[in-house]
Amino acid sequence: MSPRRTMKTKSSIPKIGVQIGLIGVVIILVNYQIFYYSQAAKQTCNCDQKETKHKVAMVKSYLPPIPGYNSVSALTMKVGLHANLTWWSSTAPLYGHHRHKKSVITLGIPSVRRPSGRNYIMGTIKSIIDNTDDDEKSRITVVIFVADFNETWNQEMAAKLYANFRDYFEDGMIQVVNAPMSIYPDFKTNSIKGAIRDTAERTLWRSKQNLDFAFLMLYSKNLSEYYIQLEDDVVCAQHFVEDIETFVNKTKRFWICLEFTELGFIGKLFRSVHIERLAHTLLAYYDSKPCDLLLGHVFRILGQNAPIHSSPSLFQHMGKWSSLEHKMMPSVDKKFKGFGEADLPIIEVPKGDNPKASILTNMNWAAGYGPGHAYNHSSSFFWATDPRKRSFYEIVYRWPMTIKKIIISTGDAKNRKDSLITGSVRVGESEPCHLKGHLLGNFVAGEFDSEIIGSKIPPGIKCIAIVVISSQTGWLIIRDIAVFVT
């Protein structure tokens, strides 16, 4: 054998070793996924042994692909996430301490800054406290994860929470946790490519949100028997803890997730023995799709083919500002316990400057509910009886105005009945604004806020128009209009 050929053979040995090592890593991951899904299906439930065996067999025969594991670099990054989290999830909270024994339910609440400094977390914690008695408080643990990329905000918000609810922290009911930025992947240098079509900004936002949910689940995995995912802008039904326990006890069929509201990822309840596996799924798929779609797929794999909702719902959304810039989220759950009995906090409108103006409309109205009531700081509202396509409500000023912000709320304050289903807001330098005005934006669930959606209002505005885009059955309430000028 020639020296040249001998040298080539020896140099190929390390390459073969690397290839064998990579194949071994892939085999380990596949076996881990099989073990991970099959063990989740084996967890104790109110179903017979035959059914459980069938679900385990089904899981093994339908193992989904793992997006993000298509390259060694992506694999290394995601294995790094797991290693970092193993260390972080055992760290002590910023404020508060663990209870001496496990509670029944952990409420996990991630919180980040919202545009313009809006803050809902204080109201959410107050609602939890106000709607539980002493016995219920002793059975829950509230974990707040301050998860903004601005560390100063995280520290300041944690301190404010402790100052406002000190007794509940000292009692072990509330904890605040924080994670170092090193836990997260470097979103600036790693390309985030989702499996669904979204803007880069939205894909980054929901990828970060998936990681926040996963981190919070891993931290909370040993605190209680059950874990429920909330957001930092909700209100709770009276005695929601007792109602959750009752619903869990009477649900005899196989379940992975029970849902206590129909709004996104709010109010999803899991057994704590499952949440570490669910968190690892969020980590593996974090940049592929939103968490509710991602975990919904996992639930079906594990044998829960349809959502299981409580009736009534126990959590209501109260935040109009999303943590994603220029996104408005005024959605409400009409199945909420006590819905319609009190004004919804989500539709509160601050008092505007509302300069003197004339009001024009081509809609008819109910007696005593004329056009001026919506604009002139009245305790009543404008109630149109015939909202049709191209109907309009137009505000006309005597001289041009420099307007900073416009907020409009429609529908009944308690039940959202007679909201504007599809409508837009236009502004202009001259009338008729509803025909030739500049489009500021569209209503979302009957609400409009130019600041939230990021609309820039041109100077020299002489008129503002609300335009009905599509005819709707029933009537239309325009309840509050707030115009802020410089």
Short mmCIF file of C-alpha atoms in Angstrom, two decimals, residues 195-198 202 206 209-210 213 259 264-265 268 281-282 285 288-301:
data_model
loop_
_atom_site.label_atom_id
_atom_site.label_comp_id
_atom_site.label_asym_id
_atom_site.label_seq_id
_atom_site.Cartn_x
_atom_site.Cartn_y
_atom_site.Cartn_z
CA ALA A 195 -44.47 27.55 9.57
CA ILE A 196 -47.32 29.99 8.89
CA ARG A 197 -47.27 33.25 6.99
CA ASP A 198 -46.72 36.13 9.40
CA ARG A 202 -45.29 39.10 14.65
CA ARG A 206 -45.07 34.87 19.19
CA GLN A 209 -44.14 34.28 23.82
CA ASN A 210 -43.80 30.51 23.30
CA PHE A 213 -44.77 30.06 28.39
CA GLU A 259 -60.26 25.12 29.07
CA GLY A 264 -56.64 32.16 22.98
CA PHE A 265 -54.27 30.53 25.47
CA LYS A 268 -55.80 26.38 29.88
CA THR A 281 -42.59 20.79 22.88
CA LEU A 282 -42.90 24.58 22.96
CA TYR A 285 -41.32 24.26 17.98
CA SER A 288 -43.06 27.48 14.04
CA LYS A 289 -46.56 28.64 15.06
CA PRO A 290 -48.57 30.20 17.94
CA CYS A 291 -48.76 28.18 21.16
CA ASP A 292 -52.51 27.45 21.01
CA LEU A 293 -52.17 25.95 17.51
CA LEU A 294 -48.98 24.10 18.40
CA LEU A 295 -50.24 22.49 21.60
CA GLY A 296 -53.65 21.81 20.07
CA HIS A 297 -51.84 19.53 17.63
CA VAL A 298 -50.05 17.80 20.53
CA PHE A 299 -53.35 17.27 22.40
CA ARG A 300 -54.76 15.45 19.39
CA ILE A 301 -51.66 13.26 19.13
#
